Tab-separated table of C-alpha atoms in Angstrom:
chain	number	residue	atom	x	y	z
A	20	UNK	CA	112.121	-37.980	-142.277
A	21	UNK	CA	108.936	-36.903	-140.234
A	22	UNK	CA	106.089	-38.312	-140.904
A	23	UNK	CA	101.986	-36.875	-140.550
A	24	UNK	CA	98.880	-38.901	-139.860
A	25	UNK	CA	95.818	-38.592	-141.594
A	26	UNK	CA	93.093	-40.418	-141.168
A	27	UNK	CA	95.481	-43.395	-140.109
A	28	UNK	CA	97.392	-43.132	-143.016
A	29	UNK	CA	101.294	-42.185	-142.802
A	30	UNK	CA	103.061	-39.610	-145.063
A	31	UNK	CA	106.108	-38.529	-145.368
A	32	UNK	CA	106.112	-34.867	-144.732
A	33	UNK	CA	109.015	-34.249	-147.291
A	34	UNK	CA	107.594	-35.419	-149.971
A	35	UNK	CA	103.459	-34.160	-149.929
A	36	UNK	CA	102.921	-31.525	-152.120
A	37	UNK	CA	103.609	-27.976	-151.871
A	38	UNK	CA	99.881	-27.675	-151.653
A	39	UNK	CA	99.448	-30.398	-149.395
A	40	UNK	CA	102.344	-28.598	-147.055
A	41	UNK	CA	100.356	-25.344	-147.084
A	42	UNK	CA	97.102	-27.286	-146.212
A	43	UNK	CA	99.228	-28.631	-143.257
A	44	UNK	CA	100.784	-25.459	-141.933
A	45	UNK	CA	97.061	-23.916	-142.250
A	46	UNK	CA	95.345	-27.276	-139.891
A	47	UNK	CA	98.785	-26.758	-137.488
A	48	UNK	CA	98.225	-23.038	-137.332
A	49	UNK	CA	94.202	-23.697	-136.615
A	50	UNK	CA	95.152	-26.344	-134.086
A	51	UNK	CA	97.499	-23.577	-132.224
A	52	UNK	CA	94.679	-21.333	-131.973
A	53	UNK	CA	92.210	-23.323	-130.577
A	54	UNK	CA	94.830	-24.555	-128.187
A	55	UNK	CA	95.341	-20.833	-127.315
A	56	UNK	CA	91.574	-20.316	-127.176
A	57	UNK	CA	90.712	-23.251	-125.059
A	58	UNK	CA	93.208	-22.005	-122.429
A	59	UNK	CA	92.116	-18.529	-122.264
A	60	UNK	CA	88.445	-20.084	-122.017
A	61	UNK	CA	89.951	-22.135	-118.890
A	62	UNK	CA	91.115	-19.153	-117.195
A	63	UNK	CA	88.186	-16.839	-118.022
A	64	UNK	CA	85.944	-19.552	-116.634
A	65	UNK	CA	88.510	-19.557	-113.055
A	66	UNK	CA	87.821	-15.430	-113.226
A	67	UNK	CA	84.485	-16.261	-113.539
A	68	UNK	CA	84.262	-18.567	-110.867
A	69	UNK	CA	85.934	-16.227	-108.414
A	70	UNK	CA	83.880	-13.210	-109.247
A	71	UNK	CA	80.478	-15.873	-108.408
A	72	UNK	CA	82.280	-17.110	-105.605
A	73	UNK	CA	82.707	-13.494	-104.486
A	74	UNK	CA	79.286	-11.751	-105.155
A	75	UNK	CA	77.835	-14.867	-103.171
A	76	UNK	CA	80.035	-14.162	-100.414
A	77	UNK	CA	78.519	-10.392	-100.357
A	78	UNK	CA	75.026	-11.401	-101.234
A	79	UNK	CA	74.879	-13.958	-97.943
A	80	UNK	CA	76.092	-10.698	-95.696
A	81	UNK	CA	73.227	-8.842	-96.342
């Protein structure tokens, strides 16, 4: 039987509420998407550096 922390409590995940469940899914769902979010951050910030890294390059040869 799986079990979720909250707050340092343990709960069995089987027997939470429906409501409770669907409170779950929607924090696991969240958590995904920030997860996603935070990694395209990551590589927009390595585009980012490259493009700097790039227009510095050009800037210095003139």
């Amino acid at each position: 039987m799986p079990t979720i922390t909250i707050d340092g409590k343990e709960y069995d995940s089987e027997t939470i509420s429906d409501e409770a469940k669907a409170q779950l899914a929607s924090i696991q769902f969240v958590d995904r998407k920030i997860a996603e979010l935070k990694a395209e951050v990551a590589a927009m910030q390595t585009a980012r550096n490259g493009y700097a890294r790039a227009l510095s390059e050009m800037l210095n040869k003139e």
